[in-house]
Coordinates of C-alpha atoms in Angstrom, one line a residue:
Chain A
X1 CA 124.5 168.7 242.2
X2 CA 121.1 167.0 242.0
X3 CA 120.2 169.0 239.0
X4 CA 123.4 168.2 237.2
X5 CA 122.9 164.6 238.1
X6 CA 119.5 164.5 236.4
X7 CA 120.9 166.2 233.3
X8 CA 123.8 163.8 233.3
X9 CA 121.4 160.8 233.3
X10 CA 119.5 162.3 230.5
X11 CA 122.7 162.8 228.5
X12 CA 123.7 159.2 229.1
X13 CA 120.3 158.1 227.9
X14 CA 120.8 160.0 224.6
X15 CA 124.3 158.7 224.1
X16 CA 123.5 155.8 221.8
X17 CA 121.4 158.2 219.6
X18 CA 124.2 160.7 219.6
X19 CA 126.7 158.1 218.6
X20 CA 124.6 156.8 215.8
X21 CA 124.1 160.3 214.6
X22 CA 127.8 161.0 214.7
X23 CA 128.6 157.8 212.8
X24 CA 126.1 158.5 210.0
X25 CA 126.6 162.3 209.8
X26 CA 130.1 162.0 208.3
X27 CA 129.6 159.0 206.1
X28 CA 129.6 159.4 202.3
X29 CA 126.4 159.7 200.4
X30 CA 125.5 156.3 199.2
X31 CA 123.1 157.4 196.6
X32 CA 124.2 156.2 193.2
X33 CA 122.8 159.3 191.6
X34 CA 120.5 157.3 189.3
X35 CA 117.6 157.6 191.8
X36 CA 117.1 153.8 191.5
X37 CA 118.2 153.1 195.1
X38 CA 117.7 149.5 196.0
X39 CA 115.7 148.7 192.9
X40 CA 118.8 148.8 190.7
X41 CA 120.3 145.6 189.4
X42 CA 123.6 144.9 187.7
X43 CA 124.0 143.4 184.3
X44 CA 127.1 141.3 183.4
X45 CA 128.3 141.3 179.8
X46 CA 130.5 138.2 178.9
X47 CA 132.9 138.5 176.0
X48 CA 133.7 135.0 175.0
X49 CA 136.6 135.1 172.6
X50 CA 136.9 132.4 170.0
X51 CA 138.6 131.9 166.7
X52 CA 136.9 132.1 163.3
X53 CA 133.2 131.8 162.5
X54 CA 133.0 128.4 164.1
X55 CA 134.3 129.8 167.4
X56 CA 137.2 127.5 167.8
X57 CA 139.2 127.8 171.0
X58 CA 141.2 131.0 171.3
X59 CA 143.9 131.9 173.8
X60 CA 146.9 134.3 174.1
X61 CA 150.3 132.8 173.4
X62 CA 148.8 130.0 171.3
X63 CA 149.5 129.5 167.6
X64 CA 146.4 129.6 165.5
X65 CA 145.7 129.2 161.8
X66 CA 143.6 131.9 160.2
X67 CA 140.7 130.1 158.5
X68 CA 140.7 132.4 155.5
X69 CA 144.3 133.5 154.9
X70 CA 145.8 130.2 156.2
X71 CA 148.5 132.4 158.0
X72 CA 149.8 131.3 161.4
X73 CA 149.1 133.8 164.1
X74 CA 150.1 133.9 167.8
X75 CA 148.6 136.7 169.9
X76 CA 150.7 138.2 172.7
X77 CA 148.2 141.0 173.5
X78 CA 144.6 141.7 172.9
X79 CA 143.0 144.8 174.7
X80 CA 140.2 147.0 173.7
X81 CA 137.9 149.8 175.0
X82 CA 134.3 149.0 175.5
X83 CA 132.5 152.3 176.2
X84 CA 129.2 154.1 176.1
X85 CA 127.1 151.1 176.9
X86 CA 123.4 151.4 176.3
X87 CA 120.5 149.0 176.9
X88 CA 117.6 149.2 174.5
X89 CA 114.0 148.2 175.0
X90 CA 111.7 146.9 172.2
X91 CA 109.6 150.1 172.5
X92 CA 112.7 152.1 171.5
X93 CA 113.5 153.6 174.9
X94 CA 117.2 153.6 175.8
X95 CA 119.1 153.5 179.0
X96 CA 122.6 154.9 178.8
X97 CA 125.3 154.2 181.4
X98 CA 127.0 157.3 182.8
X99 CA 130.8 157.4 182.7
X100 CA 130.8 154.2 180.7
X101 CA 134.5 153.4 180.0
X102 CA 136.1 150.0 180.4
X103 CA 139.0 148.0 178.9
X104 CA 138.7 144.4 178.1
X105 CA 142.0 142.5 178.4
X106 CA 142.4 139.0 177.2
X107 CA 145.1 137.4 179.3
X108 CA 146.2 134.1 180.8
X109 CA 144.3 131.0 179.8
X110 CA 140.9 132.5 180.0
X111 CA 139.2 133.5 176.8
X112 CA 136.1 134.8 178.6
X113 CA 136.1 138.3 180.1
X114 CA 133.3 139.8 182.0
X115 CA 132.1 143.4 182.5
X116 CA 129.6 144.3 185.2
X117 CA 127.3 147.2 184.5
X118 CA 125.9 148.4 187.9
X119 CA 122.7 150.3 188.6
X120 CA 120.6 149.2 185.6
X121 CA 117.0 150.2 186.0
X122 CA 114.5 147.3 186.0
X123 CA 113.0 146.5 182.6
X124 CA 112.9 144.1 179.7
X125 CA 115.7 144.9 177.3
X126 CA 116.0 143.7 173.7
X127 CA 119.4 144.9 172.7
X128 CA 122.8 146.1 174.0
X129 CA 124.8 148.8 172.2
X130 CA 128.4 149.8 172.8
X131 CA 131.3 151.6 171.3
X132 CA 134.7 150.0 170.6
X133 CA 136.9 153.0 171.1
X134 CA 136.6 156.3 172.9
X135 CA 134.3 159.2 171.9
X136 CA 135.7 162.4 170.5
X137 CA 134.9 164.4 173.6
X138 CA 137.2 162.3 175.9
X139 CA 139.9 162.4 173.2
X140 CA 140.0 166.2 173.4
X141 CA 139.3 167.2 177.0
X142 CA 142.5 166.6 178.8
X143 CA 143.4 164.2 181.7
X144 CA 140.9 161.5 182.4
X145 CA 140.5 159.0 185.3
X146 CA 139.8 155.3 185.5
X147 CA 140.0 153.2 182.3
X148 CA 140.8 156.4 180.4
X149 CA 143.9 157.1 182.5
X150 CA 147.0 157.5 180.3
X151 CA 148.7 155.1 182.8
X152 CA 146.7 152.3 181.1
X153 CA 149.0 152.8 178.1
X154 CA 146.2 152.9 175.7
X155 CA 147.0 156.5 174.8
X156 CA 149.2 158.1 172.2
X157 CA 151.2 160.8 174.0
X158 CA 152.9 162.3 170.9
X159 CA 149.7 162.8 168.9
X160 CA 146.9 163.0 171.4
X161 CA 144.3 160.2 171.2
X162 CA 143.3 156.9 172.7
X163 CA 144.4 153.6 171.3
X164 CA 141.0 152.0 170.9
X165 CA 142.4 148.5 170.6
X166 CA 145.7 146.8 170.6
X167 CA 146.3 143.4 168.9
X168 CA 149.9 142.3 169.0
X169 CA 151.7 139.1 168.4
X170 CA 153.8 137.0 166.1
X171 CA 153.3 135.5 162.6
X172 CA 155.7 133.9 160.2
X173 CA 153.8 135.7 157.5
X174 CA 154.8 139.1 158.7
X175 CA 158.1 140.5 157.3
X176 CA 159.8 140.7 160.7
X177 CA 157.8 137.9 162.2
X178 CA 155.7 140.2 164.3
X179 CA 152.5 142.2 164.1
X180 CA 151.4 145.2 166.1
X181 CA 148.0 146.8 165.5
X182 CA 147.4 150.0 167.6
X183 CA 144.1 151.3 166.3
X184 CA 142.7 154.7 167.0
X185 CA 141.7 158.0 165.5
X186 CA 138.7 160.2 166.3
X187 CA 138.8 162.7 163.5
X188 CA 137.6 162.4 159.9
X189 CA 138.7 161.1 157.5
X190 CA 140.4 158.6 159.7
X191 CA 137.8 158.2 162.4
X192 CA 138.1 154.7 163.8
X193 CA 135.3 155.0 166.4
X194 CA 132.8 152.1 165.8
X195 CA 129.6 151.2 167.6
X196 CA 127.6 148.0 167.4
X197 CA 124.0 147.3 168.4
X198 CA 123.5 143.6 169.3
X199 CA 119.9 142.5 169.4
X200 CA 118.7 139.6 171.5
X201 CA 116.2 138.4 168.9
X202 CA 113.0 137.2 170.5
X203 CA 114.7 137.0 173.9
X204 CA 114.5 139.7 176.6
X205 CA 117.0 140.6 179.3
X206 CA 114.8 140.7 182.4
X207 CA 116.3 143.1 184.8
X208 CA 114.4 143.1 188.2
X209 CA 115.4 144.4 191.6
X210 CA 118.7 143.0 193.0
X211 CA 119.1 140.6 190.1
X212 CA 122.2 140.0 188.0
X213 CA 121.3 138.8 184.6
X214 CA 124.0 138.4 181.9
X215 CA 124.5 138.9 178.2
X216 CA 126.7 136.3 176.6
X217 CA 128.5 137.6 173.4
X218 CA 130.8 135.7 171.1
X219 CA 133.9 137.5 169.8
X220 CA 135.6 136.3 166.7
X221 CA 139.3 137.1 167.3
X222 CA 140.2 136.2 163.7
X223 CA 138.1 139.1 162.5
X224 CA 141.0 141.5 162.3
X225 CA 142.0 139.8 159.0
X226 CA 138.5 139.7 157.6
X227 CA 138.4 140.2 153.8
X228 CA 141.6 138.3 153.3
X229 CA 144.0 140.9 154.8
X230 CA 147.5 139.3 154.8
X231 CA 150.0 139.9 157.6
X232 CA 152.6 140.1 154.8
X233 CA 151.0 143.5 153.9
X234 CA 149.5 144.8 157.1
X235 CA 151.6 144.1 160.1
X236 CA 152.3 147.4 161.8
X237 CA 149.7 150.2 162.5
X238 CA 150.6 152.8 165.0
X239 CA 148.6 155.9 164.0
X240 CA 145.2 156.9 162.5
X241 CA 144.9 156.3 158.8
X242 CA 143.2 154.1 156.1
X243 CA 144.7 150.9 157.5
X244 CA 143.4 151.7 161.0
X245 CA 139.9 152.4 159.8
X246 CA 139.8 149.2 157.8
X247 CA 140.9 147.1 160.8
X248 CA 138.3 149.0 162.9
X249 CA 135.6 148.1 160.4
X250 CA 136.7 144.5 160.7
X251 CA 136.9 144.3 164.5
X252 CA 133.4 145.8 165.2
X253 CA 132.1 142.8 163.2
X254 CA 133.7 140.4 165.7
X255 CA 130.9 140.8 168.3
X256 CA 127.7 138.8 168.0
X257 CA 124.9 137.6 170.3
X258 CA 125.0 134.2 171.8
X259 CA 122.5 133.9 174.7
X260 CA 121.1 135.5 177.9
X261 CA 121.0 134.3 181.5
X262 CA 118.0 135.9 183.3
Chain B
X1 CA 112.4 164.5 231.6
X2 CA 112.9 168.3 231.5
X3 CA 116.6 167.7 231.7
X4 CA 116.8 166.2 228.3
X5 CA 116.0 169.3 226.4
X6 CA 117.7 171.8 228.6
X7 CA 120.9 172.8 226.8
X8 CA 123.5 171.5 229.3
X9 CA 127.1 172.5 228.8
X10 CA 128.0 168.8 228.2
X11 CA 125.6 168.5 225.3
X12 CA 126.8 171.8 223.8
X13 CA 130.3 170.6 224.2
X14 CA 129.5 167.3 222.6
X15 CA 127.7 169.0 219.7
X16 CA 130.7 171.2 219.1
X17 CA 132.9 168.0 219.1
X18 CA 130.6 166.5 216.5
X19 CA 130.9 169.5 214.3
X20 CA 134.7 169.5 214.6
X21 CA 134.8 165.8 213.9
X22 CA 133.2 166.3 210.5
X23 CA 135.0 169.5 209.7
X24 CA 138.5 168.4 210.7
X25 CA 139.6 167.3 207.2
X26 CA 138.7 170.6 205.7
X27 CA 139.8 172.9 208.5
X28 CA 143.0 171.3 209.8
X29 CA 144.5 169.0 207.2
X30 CA 143.6 170.9 204.1
X31 CA 145.2 174.3 203.9
X32 CA 144.2 174.6 200.3
X33 CA 143.1 178.0 199.0
X34 CA 142.1 179.0 195.5
X35 CA 144.9 180.3 193.3
X36 CA 144.3 183.4 191.2
X37 CA 145.8 183.1 187.7
X38 CA 146.3 186.4 186.0
X39 CA 144.5 186.9 182.6
X40 CA 145.9 190.1 181.3
X41 CA 143.3 192.5 179.9
X42 CA 145.2 193.0 176.6
X43 CA 145.4 189.2 176.0
X44 CA 142.7 187.2 174.1
X45 CA 140.4 184.8 176.0
X46 CA 142.4 181.8 177.2
X47 CA 141.9 178.4 175.6
X48 CA 142.3 176.5 178.9
X49 CA 139.9 177.7 181.6
X50 CA 140.6 175.2 184.4
X51 CA 137.0 174.1 184.2
X52 CA 137.6 170.6 185.7
X53 CA 140.8 171.6 187.5
X54 CA 140.2 174.6 189.7
X55 CA 143.7 176.0 190.5
X56 CA 144.7 176.1 194.2
X57 CA 147.8 177.0 196.1
X58 CA 148.4 173.3 197.0
X59 CA 147.8 172.1 193.4
X60 CA 150.2 174.7 192.1
X61 CA 152.9 173.8 194.7
X62 CA 152.5 170.1 193.9
X63 CA 152.8 170.8 190.2
X64 CA 155.9 173.0 190.8
X65 CA 157.5 170.3 192.9
X66 CA 156.8 167.6 190.2
X67 CA 158.2 170.0 187.6
X68 CA 161.6 170.3 189.4
X69 CA 161.8 166.8 190.8
X70 CA 164.2 164.4 189.1
X71 CA 162.2 161.5 190.6
X72 CA 160.2 161.6 187.4
X73 CA 163.2 160.6 185.3
X74 CA 164.4 157.1 184.7
X75 CA 167.9 157.9 186.0
X76 CA 166.7 160.2 188.7
X77 CA 169.0 162.9 187.3
X78 CA 166.8 165.2 185.2
X79 CA 163.5 167.0 185.7
X80 CA 161.3 169.1 183.5
X81 CA 163.2 172.1 185.0
X82 CA 166.5 170.8 183.7
X83 CA 165.6 171.8 180.2
X84 CA 162.9 174.4 181.1
X85 CA 164.5 176.9 183.5
X86 CA 163.0 180.2 184.6
X87 CA 166.2 182.0 183.9
X88 CA 165.9 181.1 180.2
X89 CA 162.1 181.9 180.1
X90 CA 161.6 178.1 180.6
X91 CA 163.7 177.2 177.6
X92 CA 167.1 175.3 178.1
X93 CA 169.5 177.5 180.1
X94 CA 172.4 175.5 178.6
X95 CA 171.6 177.0 175.2
X96 CA 172.1 173.7 173.4
X97 CA 170.5 173.0 170.0
X98 CA 168.8 170.0 171.4
X99 CA 168.6 169.2 175.1
X100 CA 170.1 166.2 176.8
X101 CA 167.5 164.2 178.8
X102 CA 167.7 160.9 180.7
X103 CA 171.1 159.1 180.5
X104 CA 172.5 162.1 178.6
X105 CA 170.5 161.2 175.5
X106 CA 169.9 164.0 173.0
X107 CA 166.4 165.0 172.2
X108 CA 165.2 165.6 168.6
X109 CA 164.0 169.2 168.7
X110 CA 165.1 172.5 170.4
X111 CA 163.5 172.9 173.8
X112 CA 160.6 175.5 173.5
X113 CA 160.2 178.3 176.0
X114 CA 157.1 178.0 178.3
X115 CA 154.9 181.0 179.0
X116 CA 151.2 181.8 178.6
X117 CA 150.4 178.2 177.9
X118 CA 146.7 178.5 178.7
X119 CA 146.4 180.5 175.5
X120 CA 147.8 177.6 173.4
X121 CA 145.4 175.6 171.3
X122 CA 147.9 172.8 170.9
X123 CA 151.4 171.7 172.1
X124 CA 154.7 170.6 170.8
X125 CA 156.3 172.1 167.7
X126 CA 154.3 169.8 165.5
X127 CA 151.0 170.5 167.4
X128 CA 150.5 166.8 168.0
X129 CA 149.2 167.4 171.6
X130 CA 145.7 168.8 171.9
X131 CA 145.4 169.8 175.5
X132 CA 147.6 171.3 178.2
X133 CA 146.7 168.6 180.7
X134 CA 148.0 165.7 178.6
X135 CA 151.2 167.5 177.3
X136 CA 153.5 166.2 180.2
X137 CA 152.7 162.6 179.3
X138 CA 155.0 162.9 176.2
X139 CA 158.2 163.9 178.0
X140 CA 157.5 161.6 180.9
X141 CA 157.1 158.6 178.5
X142 CA 159.8 159.7 175.9
X143 CA 162.9 157.6 176.3
X144 CA 165.0 160.6 175.2
X145 CA 163.5 163.0 177.8
X146 CA 162.4 161.8 181.2
X147 CA 161.7 158.2 180.2
X148 CA 160.1 157.0 183.4
X149 CA 156.7 156.3 182.0
X150 CA 153.4 157.7 183.3
X151 CA 152.3 154.4 184.8
X152 CA 155.6 154.0 186.6
X153 CA 155.4 157.6 187.7
X154 CA 152.1 156.9 189.5
X155 CA 153.7 154.0 191.4
X156 CA 156.8 155.9 192.4
X157 CA 154.9 158.9 193.7
X158 CA 152.4 156.7 195.5
X159 CA 155.2 154.9 197.4
X160 CA 157.1 158.2 198.2
X161 CA 157.1 159.3 201.8
X162 CA 155.8 162.8 201.1
X163 CA 153.9 162.9 197.8
X164 CA 150.7 161.1 198.9
X165 CA 150.3 163.9 201.5
X166 CA 150.8 166.6 198.9
X167 CA 148.1 164.9 196.7
X168 CA 145.8 164.8 199.7
X169 CA 146.2 168.6 200.2
X170 CA 145.8 169.3 196.5
X171 CA 143.0 166.9 195.6
X172 CA 141.5 165.7 198.9
X173 CA 142.8 162.2 198.2
X174 CA 146.2 160.6 198.9
X175 CA 145.6 158.3 196.0
X176 CA 148.1 159.2 193.2
X177 CA 146.6 158.9 189.7
X178 CA 147.9 160.0 186.3
X179 CA 145.1 162.5 186.0
X180 CA 146.0 164.1 189.3
X181 CA 149.6 164.3 188.3
X182 CA 148.6 166.0 185.1
X183 CA 146.1 168.4 186.8
X184 CA 148.9 169.5 189.1
X185 CA 151.2 170.1 186.2
X186 CA 148.5 172.1 184.4
X187 CA 148.0 174.3 187.4
X188 CA 151.8 175.1 187.6
X189 CA 152.4 175.5 183.9
X190 CA 149.1 177.4 183.5
X191 CA 150.2 179.9 186.1
X192 CA 153.3 180.8 184.1
X193 CA 151.9 184.1 182.7
X194 CA 154.4 186.5 181.1
X195 CA 152.7 189.9 180.6
X196 CA 155.3 192.4 181.8
X197 CA 157.5 193.1 178.8
X198 CA 157.8 196.6 177.2
X199 CA 155.5 195.4 174.4
X200 CA 152.8 194.7 177.0
X201 CA 153.1 198.3 178.3
X202 CA 152.8 199.4 174.6
X203 CA 149.6 197.3 174.1
X204 CA 148.1 197.9 177.5
X205 CA 149.0 201.5 178.3
X206 CA 150.0 202.9 174.9
X207 CA 153.5 203.4 176.3
X208 CA 155.7 204.0 173.3
X209 CA 158.7 201.8 172.6
X210 CA 162.2 203.3 172.1
X211 CA 162.7 205.0 168.7
X212 CA 164.7 202.2 167.0
X213 CA 162.3 199.6 168.4
X214 CA 159.3 201.5 167.1
X215 CA 160.9 201.5 163.6
X216 CA 161.6 197.8 164.0
X217 CA 157.9 197.3 164.9
X218 CA 156.9 198.8 161.6
X219 CA 159.2 196.3 159.7
X220 CA 158.0 193.5 161.9
X221 CA 154.3 194.3 161.3
X222 CA 154.9 194.3 157.6
X223 CA 157.2 191.3 157.2
X224 CA 156.6 189.0 160.2
X225 CA 153.3 189.7 161.9
X226 CA 151.3 187.9 159.2
X227 CA 152.2 184.8 161.2
X228 CA 153.8 186.2 164.4
X229 CA 150.5 188.0 165.1
X230 CA 148.9 189.4 168.3
X231 CA 150.2 189.9 171.8
X232 CA 151.7 186.4 171.8
X233 CA 153.3 186.9 168.4
X234 CA 151.8 183.8 166.9
X235 CA 148.7 182.7 165.1
X236 CA 149.5 179.1 166.1
X237 CA 149.6 178.0 162.5
X238 CA 152.2 175.5 161.1
X239 CA 154.6 177.0 158.5
X240 CA 157.6 176.0 156.5
X241 CA 159.8 179.1 156.7
X242 CA 162.6 177.9 154.3
X243 CA 165.1 177.8 157.1
X244 CA 165.2 174.0 157.8
X245 CA 168.8 174.1 156.8
X246 CA 169.4 170.4 156.1
X247 CA 167.2 169.1 158.9
X248 CA 165.3 166.1 157.8
X249 CA 162.6 166.5 160.5
X250 CA 159.3 166.4 158.7
X251 CA 157.5 168.4 161.5
X252 CA 153.8 168.6 161.3
X253 CA 153.6 165.8 158.7
X254 CA 154.6 163.3 161.4
X255 CA 151.3 164.0 163.0
X256 CA 149.0 164.4 160.0
X257 CA 150.8 162.1 157.5
X258 CA 150.2 164.8 154.8
X259 CA 153.0 165.5 152.4
X260 CA 151.9 169.2 152.4
X261 CA 152.9 169.4 156.0
X262 CA 156.5 168.3 155.5
X263 CA 158.9 170.8 157.1
X264 CA 156.1 172.8 158.7
X265 CA 156.4 173.7 162.4
X266 CA 154.3 175.7 164.8
X267 CA 154.9 179.5 164.5
X268 CA 156.4 180.1 167.9
X269 CA 155.5 182.9 170.3
X270 CA 158.4 185.3 170.3
X271 CA 157.8 186.4 173.9
X272 CA 161.1 186.4 175.8
X273 CA 162.9 185.4 172.6
X274 CA 166.0 187.2 173.8
X275 CA 166.5 184.5 176.5
X276 CA 165.7 181.4 174.5
X277 CA 168.7 180.9 172.2
X278 CA 169.4 178.9 170.1
X279 CA 166.5 179.2 167.6
X280 CA 164.4 177.2 165.1
X281 CA 163.0 173.7 165.6
X282 CA 166.5 172.2 165.6
X283 CA 168.4 175.0 167.2
X284 CA 170.1 175.7 164.0
X285 CA 170.6 179.5 164.5
X286 CA 172.6 180.6 167.5
X287 CA 171.7 184.3 168.0
X288 CA 168.8 186.6 167.3
X289 CA 171.0 188.4 164.8
X290 CA 171.6 185.1 163.0
X291 CA 167.8 184.7 162.8
X292 CA 167.3 188.2 161.3
X293 CA 170.2 187.5 158.9
X294 CA 168.7 184.2 157.9
X295 CA 165.3 185.7 157.1
X296 CA 167.1 188.4 155.2
X297 CA 169.3 186.2 153.0
X298 CA 168.7 182.5 153.4
X299 CA 165.1 181.5 152.9
X300 CA 165.2 178.4 150.8
X301 CA 162.7 177.3 148.1
X302 CA 160.5 174.4 149.2
X303 CA 157.2 173.1 147.9
X304 CA 155.6 173.9 151.3
X305 CA 157.3 177.3 151.8
X306 CA 154.9 179.8 153.2
X307 CA 153.7 182.0 150.3
X308 CA 154.3 185.1 152.3
X309 CA 158.0 184.4 152.5
X310 CA 160.2 185.5 149.6
X311 CA 162.6 182.8 148.3
X312 CA 166.1 184.2 149.0
X313 CA 165.0 186.4 151.8
X314 CA 163.7 189.9 152.7
X315 CA 167.0 191.5 151.9
X316 CA 166.8 193.9 155.0
X317 CA 169.2 196.8 155.2
X318 CA 171.6 196.9 158.1
X319 CA 169.5 199.7 159.7
X320 CA 166.4 197.5 159.3
X321 CA 168.2 194.6 160.9
X322 CA 169.3 196.7 163.8
X323 CA 165.8 198.1 164.3
X324 CA 164.2 194.6 164.1
X325 CA 166.7 193.4 166.7
X326 CA 165.8 196.3 169.0
X327 CA 162.1 195.5 168.6
X328 CA 162.6 191.9 169.5
X329 CA 164.2 193.0 172.8
X330 CA 160.9 194.7 173.7
X331 CA 159.4 191.2 174.0
X332 CA 161.6 190.5 177.1
X333 CA 159.7 190.2 180.4
X334 CA 162.4 190.6 183.0
X335 CA 160.0 190.0 185.9
X336 CA 159.1 186.6 184.4
X337 CA 162.7 185.4 184.0
X338 CA 163.8 186.7 187.4
X339 CA 161.1 184.7 189.3
X340 CA 162.7 182.3 191.7
X341 CA 161.3 178.8 192.1

């Protein structure tokens, strides 16, 4: 019994260590896979939606006059994919985010939407690059998770492909009083995938450990009708084609640099 | 201090407890085992290889349950299995030209048979769907078919008393997502392999067909196998066969927007064709003999008519028609249609 007793005391002594081991042994691996560990920071990208080149106030469910066509437009929906985000350094090196798929939804009274890009390696960045749309690979490789889930209703079920962006609303200029732009298409000649590289000029985004700097972009929501496109002519787009690629060309021009917060 | 390192029974027991604590999920709750899906030696390489969706018994069982569960319809009355029944080689057992879906609404095209889908490069009769995993989104969303909507389906299954547990078994997570629903469907539908018809014994083992059917095969090879080629009797091209018979369905053109694709539909596999009446995209022909007769006498001129098809028809003799019919019966896989689910 004495012998057992001493063993038992020793066991008691080890109990905290055993408990700690048992708690950590089953926990998920916290490594983010980038190998950055604690050094990684997150970068916020702010999409500040305005109206026209002078960035007048923009909101859903608000009647607006298009500065070029003078047509009255009320948005009821504005959603778009922002994917394949990259941060570029002045020396030409590029950091690409893995699994970089998000949807920006403009809703309620807020015209500013924020995306947070986690695990950005430290460095001084001179530009951000992203895609409006979904790359061909994810359009052709079956069921996807997250922002690419078909449950997001940004997906054509009858003719496979993602709807890269949706702009819907009302306009007295449209024949039936409504407009619906569902823009997508990943195959030539009607490929509507567009990317933009937005440089920060002389400024640099300083990413240091545990920081959260932000990139402030201005988005011209009137840009769909750039070049004088009238809602009387183009009010319904629901499949890939020449109208979709024209609107895609216009929309990618909506994004421009405003300022950084380091 | 010696006592610390002597392996006492208590410490051994505790160690075992720790091992079990970590292994419990895998050993006790998850009864999942890999599922072997047959790839017949005389078939070509499959298009879908389950790369990101390794089939398991639990995934297959989940897909099967979803396939036959009316919970995925807006009125809770119809399932995939209503219009795709094993007894009809997964075509509509009610033999209607177009199937009735949710709220008794009629669909737009004849329900296709389902078999050997992992060899398909595209889905639906217009080829609009490019991957087996995303095919079910169409009938789930379509207001004439199941109509429940994929986002709604996720919510319904997540709130169901049993489904989250079935997702846990199949995917190690009780969180229901659209992708997991679709992966389960792909596992079930991908496992529907039909390779036990007399034509398979002919291809695989050189087992001859009955005499009339052998003569029919010669006619088939000469007149039909240009498009209905290979062991699946299709080259998966889109053709206008001159038998639209008044249907104004533009077919492939709906997807491509090309006028040259008007009235073109996917060349269907003829596997189990005996069980899948009626025929053609709109179910406009009731029997196999009607089909043979139509190809013999009723091929209509059309700007997009396949150039291999003679306007008017092949003008088969009655002997040729009978031989062709006997050949088509050799594509019937009785094991496949007699499966019980």
